[in-house]
C-alpha atoms as one frame of an Amber mdcrd trajectory, in Angstrom:
protein
 -34.825   2.584  35.295 -33.196   4.457  32.426 -33.278   3.124  28.866 -29.501
   2.889  28.480 -29.252   0.884  31.716 -31.630  -1.627  30.191 -29.638  -1.588
  26.947 -26.362  -2.417  28.709 -28.063  -5.268  30.568 -29.501  -6.559  27.294
 -26.085  -6.592  25.650 -24.655  -9.113  28.080 -27.499 -11.609  27.771 -26.695
 -14.703  25.641 -23.002 -13.795  25.475 -21.981 -16.644  23.160 -24.379 -15.594
  20.411 -23.466 -11.957  20.969 -19.760 -12.735  20.449 -20.500 -14.769  17.307
 -22.582 -11.969  15.793 -19.982  -9.365  16.750 -17.145 -11.364  15.170 -19.036
 -11.780  11.899 -19.341  -8.005  11.609 -15.827  -7.327  12.907 -14.062  -9.682
  10.481 -16.093  -8.523   7.503 -15.356  -4.854   8.151 -11.686  -5.727   8.749
 -11.359  -7.314   5.310 -13.156  -4.464   3.529 -11.050  -1.766   5.229  -7.759
  -3.549   4.525  -8.587  -4.138   0.849  -9.833  -0.575   0.297  -6.767   0.858
   2.055  -4.266  -1.149   0.016  -6.131  -0.459  -3.234  -6.182   3.294  -2.581
  -2.428   3.564  -2.012  -1.704   1.183  -4.864  -3.625   3.446  -7.230  -1.747
   6.481  -5.900   1.546   4.667  -6.447   0.662   3.974 -10.080  -0.143   7.642
 -10.657   3.018   8.754  -8.854   5.232   6.406 -10.838   3.691   7.565 -14.100
   4.420  11.184 -13.176   7.880  10.918 -11.662   9.581   7.917 -13.265  11.589
   9.072 -16.226  12.239   5.542 -17.504   9.374   4.145 -19.548  10.874   0.744
 -20.447  12.078  -1.791 -17.904  14.387  -4.754 -18.625  14.177  -7.359 -15.853
  15.014 -11.021 -15.220  12.449 -13.438 -16.658  11.364 -14.552 -13.174  10.209
 -11.074 -12.065   6.470 -10.467 -12.509   4.796  -7.173 -13.387   3.354  -7.016
  -9.861   6.952  -6.837  -8.572   7.587  -3.606 -10.468   7.851  -1.326  -7.431
  10.678  -3.511  -6.130  11.797  -5.126  -9.379  15.461  -4.743  -8.484  15.003
  -6.338  -5.039  13.879  -9.805  -6.122  17.367 -11.338  -5.931  17.598 -12.397
  -9.583  19.978 -10.630 -11.950  20.821 -10.192 -15.617  24.286  -9.672 -17.150
  25.599  -6.119 -17.287  26.711  -6.820 -20.849  23.062  -6.341 -21.861  23.703
  -2.617 -21.430  26.597  -2.826 -23.896  24.524  -4.843 -26.366  21.799  -2.193
 -26.253  24.277   0.667 -26.569  26.058  -0.984 -29.519  22.857  -1.989 -31.292
  21.268  -0.123 -34.171  18.023   0.364 -32.247  16.666   3.895 -32.529  14.922
   5.714 -29.693  17.098   4.552 -26.765  17.710   7.936 -25.157  19.200   6.673
 -21.891  20.154   3.362 -20.259  20.205   3.172 -16.459  21.356  -0.174 -15.001
  20.907  -0.922 -11.281  21.940  -3.524  -8.730  20.321  -3.474  -5.280  21.354
  -5.121  -2.011  19.672  -5.133   1.412  21.688  -3.355   4.136  21.188  -2.643
   7.832  21.980   0.652   9.556  21.302   1.329  13.233  19.119  -1.766  13.378
  16.945  -0.653  10.433  16.721  -2.241   6.987  17.426  -0.187   3.880  18.368
  -0.774   0.253  21.773  -0.042  -1.236  21.410   0.520  -4.972  24.318   0.627
  -7.383  23.951   3.078 -10.275  25.953   4.570 -13.107  25.554   8.152 -11.858
  25.400  10.057 -15.123  22.848   7.647 -16.609  20.758   7.616 -13.442  20.602
  11.399 -13.119  19.508  11.677 -16.736  16.729   9.131 -16.142  15.397  10.657
 -12.904  13.297  13.717 -13.516  12.363  13.760  -9.824  16.001  14.260  -8.808
  16.180  17.604 -10.550  15.030  19.153  -7.270  18.484  18.516  -5.865  19.803
  21.285  -8.053  22.423  18.898  -9.440  21.071  19.282 -12.932  18.010  20.492
 -14.758  16.212  18.079 -17.039  14.163  19.549 -19.857  10.919  17.828 -20.639
  10.238  15.980 -23.850  11.268  12.793 -25.557  14.931  12.706 -26.360  15.761
  15.775 -24.276  19.139  15.617 -22.590  19.937  17.136 -19.185  21.687  20.432
 -18.964  24.731  20.191 -16.739  25.819  23.164 -14.616  28.177  25.684 -16.145
  31.778  25.033 -15.252  32.230  28.545 -13.959  29.310  28.650 -11.545  30.957
  27.932  -8.184  32.824  25.251  -6.255  29.613  23.571  -5.089  28.360  23.305
  -8.667  31.649  21.761  -9.787  31.346  19.155  -7.041  27.847  18.327  -8.209
  28.982  17.942 -11.799  31.800  15.621 -10.676  29.275  13.496  -8.758  27.184
  13.165 -11.918  30.185  12.154 -13.976  31.953   9.900 -11.469  30.575   9.169
  -7.949  33.793   7.796  -6.495  34.149   4.368  -4.907  33.597   5.548  -1.329
  30.840   8.061  -2.059  27.106   7.674  -1.660  23.865   9.550  -2.279  21.209
   9.214   0.415  17.430   9.321  -0.076  15.357  11.815   1.894  13.645   9.239
   4.136  16.923   7.512   4.995  18.505  10.850   5.879  15.556  11.842   8.055
  15.402   8.462   9.816  19.130   8.296  10.573  19.698  12.032  11.014  22.287
  12.166   8.227  23.738  15.184   6.493  26.231  15.711   3.703  29.741  14.797
   4.831  28.697  12.055   7.276  30.008   8.504   6.929  28.149   5.199   6.674
  29.301   1.635   7.220  27.648  -0.489   4.534  28.540  -4.189   4.270  31.838
  -3.562   6.115  32.842  -0.693   3.828  32.939   3.009   4.669  30.951   5.425
   2.498  30.842   9.195   2.633  27.474  10.909   2.233  28.243  13.139  -0.738
  24.719  14.545  -1.135  21.176  14.173   0.153  18.586  13.599  -2.562  15.340
  15.611  -2.578  12.033  14.167  -1.449  10.508  12.460  -4.496   7.608  10.469
  -3.048   9.019   7.268  -4.598  10.953   4.273  -3.289  14.155   6.234  -4.006
  13.521   8.138  -0.764  14.279   4.978   1.252  17.435   4.041  -0.644  21.155
   4.684  -0.529  22.953   4.999  -3.874  26.562   4.165  -4.690  28.457   3.454
  -7.884  27.255   0.315  -9.678  30.695  -1.281  -9.845  31.245  -0.705  -6.122
  27.969  -2.449  -5.293  28.859  -5.286  -7.666  32.093  -5.807  -5.716  30.162
  -5.841  -2.434  27.625  -8.342  -3.785  30.248 -10.822  -4.970  28.031 -11.671
  -7.961  30.262 -10.198 -10.626  29.213  -7.879 -13.475  25.447  -8.260 -13.137
  22.515  -5.905 -12.640  19.040  -6.305 -11.170  17.246  -4.161 -13.710  17.907
  -1.814 -16.629  15.695   1.250 -16.882  15.420   2.711 -20.358  14.225   6.133
 -21.438  12.816   5.379 -24.854  11.484   7.855 -27.382   7.696   7.762 -27.281
   7.275   7.462 -31.052   9.810   4.629 -31.305   8.020   2.744 -28.491   4.783
   2.913 -30.460   6.701   1.684 -33.523   7.722  -1.560 -31.824  10.834  -0.686
 -29.794   9.877  -3.109 -26.999   9.567  -5.996 -29.448  12.964  -5.172 -30.944
  14.595  -5.172 -27.498  12.903  -8.497 -26.753  14.430  -9.994 -29.875  17.844
  -8.562 -28.992  17.666  -9.830 -25.381  15.528 -13.016 -25.486  16.632 -14.108
 -21.988  15.260 -10.963 -20.352  11.753  -9.617 -19.745  11.024  -6.268 -21.370
   7.964  -4.262 -20.348   6.772  -0.707 -20.752   5.325   1.597 -18.123   1.926
   1.145 -19.818   2.016  -2.612 -19.279   3.023  -2.066 -15.676   0.253   0.413
 -15.044  -2.315  -1.800 -16.782  -1.317  -4.789 -14.669  -1.538  -2.761 -11.467
  -4.873  -1.251 -12.477  -6.274  -4.731 -13.172  -5.122  -5.820  -9.723  -6.774
  -2.767  -8.174 -10.046  -3.551  -9.966  -9.853  -7.137  -8.782  -9.343  -5.998
  -5.209 -12.261  -3.565  -5.515 -14.517  -6.376  -6.727 -13.243  -8.542  -3.898
 -14.188  -5.888  -1.354 -17.675  -5.735  -2.899 -17.962  -9.509  -2.460 -17.039
  -9.223   1.191 -19.552  -6.420   1.621 -22.236  -8.752   0.268 -21.055 -11.453
   2.654 -21.361  -9.037   5.578 -24.901  -8.094   4.567 -25.997 -11.714   4.145
 -24.025 -13.651   6.745 -23.514 -10.892   9.315 -27.052  -9.618   8.938 -28.525
 -13.119   9.199 -26.425 -13.849  12.298 -27.521 -10.659  14.029 -31.171 -11.178
  13.064 -31.033 -14.727  14.419 -29.432 -13.465  17.630 -32.115 -10.814  18.049
 -34.987 -13.219  17.299 -33.634 -15.713  19.851 -33.186 -12.943  22.389 -36.765
 -11.740  21.921 -38.172 -15.282  22.109 -36.320 -16.181  25.307 -37.049 -12.894
  27.069 -40.655 -12.279  26.092 -41.802 -12.619  29.733 -39.346  -9.922  30.776
 -40.502  -7.765  27.886 -44.124  -8.356  28.945 -43.224  -7.374  32.511 -41.641
  -4.123  31.332 -44.671  -3.303  29.239 -47.043  -4.077  32.138 -45.009  -1.663
  34.280 -45.600   1.119  31.814 -42.950   0.636  29.135 -44.331   1.641  25.758
 -43.848  -0.273  22.520 -41.635   2.577  21.318 -39.367   2.183  24.349 -38.994
  -1.576  23.731 -38.194  -0.879  20.063 -35.602   1.713  21.078 -33.943  -0.690
  23.548 -33.356  -3.374  20.923 -32.302  -0.913  18.215 -29.937   0.853  20.630
 -28.429  -2.546  21.409 -27.922  -3.131  17.674 -26.460   0.370  17.310 -23.809
  -0.287  19.961 -22.998  -3.687  18.463 -22.590  -2.170  14.997 -20.503   0.774
  16.217 -18.168  -1.556  18.121 -17.821  -3.814  15.070 -17.144  -0.833  12.807
 -14.487   0.712  15.048 -12.821  -2.624  15.749 -12.933  -3.599  12.073 -11.394
  -0.281  11.031  -8.535  -0.634  13.520  -7.777  -4.254  12.604  -8.202  -3.597
   8.875  -5.867  -0.618   8.991  -3.209  -2.601  10.871  -3.469  -5.415   8.305
  -3.209  -2.954   5.422  -0.150  -1.206   6.878   1.587  -4.552   7.492   0.543
  -6.415   4.344   0.384  -3.508   1.873   4.131  -3.435   1.124   4.124  -7.222
   0.707   1.005  -7.551  -1.441   1.187  -4.410  -3.559   4.755  -3.219  -2.982
   3.640   0.181  -1.720   3.648   1.798   1.729   0.172   2.128   3.245  -1.000
   4.706   5.791  -4.233   4.893   7.829  -7.231   6.491   6.093  -9.542   8.233
   8.596 -12.316   8.462   5.998 -12.552   4.652   6.000 -13.432   4.776   9.712
 -16.582   6.714   8.871 -17.573   4.262   6.134 -16.774   1.254   8.318 -18.998
   2.500  11.136 -21.821   3.492   8.756 -21.789   0.084   7.023 -21.569  -1.851
  10.281 -24.271   0.155  12.035 -26.486   0.062   8.945 -26.294  -3.731   8.680
 -27.000  -4.293  12.374 -29.936  -1.851  12.479 -31.581  -3.281   9.367 -31.069
  -6.861  10.575 -32.432  -6.014  14.027 -35.469  -4.005  13.017 -37.919  -6.883
  12.447 -37.012  -8.730  15.708 -37.149  -5.421  17.604 -40.533  -4.607  16.084
 -41.787  -8.059  17.035 -40.664  -7.466  20.625 -42.433  -4.093  20.686 -45.711
  -5.732  19.568 -45.775  -8.474  22.200 -48.990  -8.706  24.207 -48.106  -8.621
  27.944 -51.161 -10.729  28.812 -50.186 -13.413  26.318 -46.648 -13.623  27.682
 -47.882 -14.163  31.270 -50.215 -16.957  30.169 -47.310 -19.006  28.711 -46.159
 -21.967  30.785
């Protein structure tokens, strides 16, 4: 009889304990994979936002937390639009650009998207990532203003400049992901909240949440919302030196009913969350080693104890101690591999589903985690099974036959 035939027969002995041991490994690996996956993409989102987000100060409703930053304008709460006027009319130095927004959920072709109202000129000045559209070029540096196209370039350039200055009531700008999902192109029409919008331009791929949004004029979106002159968030491009000199505190004193944070605070809060999740995954790894390993060791010890006569029979028929050791370790190997693969699949599904809700970022499968999941799972099962397997390999066939 071949070794693997014996291994498969061994696997299905004591099924209840086998299932319990398998589940302890499966659930532990699932939690580790999901946490690691979400943490990885959360860290990437922080880095991406730091690189591509022109605004470095955010003015939000008091109820919005720092963890809601990636969707700060989708929390439902609003602040008065007059805050923009107060900031513009104040004597605060270092406010290079103010970009108010109001966002509403919309449905197109059975899919959910976000309609965001903007003041076009302010928004284009704040979005360095949009420069790829060719609508304007934005020089780097604090206080730098965008260079608009020359009036004599061509008709297309003039249209772009008009979009920056106006963005008419029935016009919209569509993010790259929305355009790809719905198959849209410039000149198409959209029905948003019972109002027709023309797709004036498609925005370039930015790798941010802007890719999944549709943009229209702020006042048009305010009319559609029925909430009056309010905004969800105000993004501010502040001069770096003025921020270090207390600009955030000055804005807080000017607008005491709002929450004012800087990109540094946002990044710090997200980094702390990522560290917490990393420590949490380490805790679950320890739980797997202790609880999962103890469960598998107990299962193997019980299996050896109950089947020592069968083991003695195999050894009396010529099976060597090495073969017996291999049978039990191969059984542990299969159990660990199944737990690792299953845990990776379940953990990845959980991360993809829960990532946008927990961390506000899209999460994709990470094949590298499959390797780590299998290595951890197999390692735990082999280590936990070695002593019981060695005990089985050292059984004396004569002693097992003498037992009553």
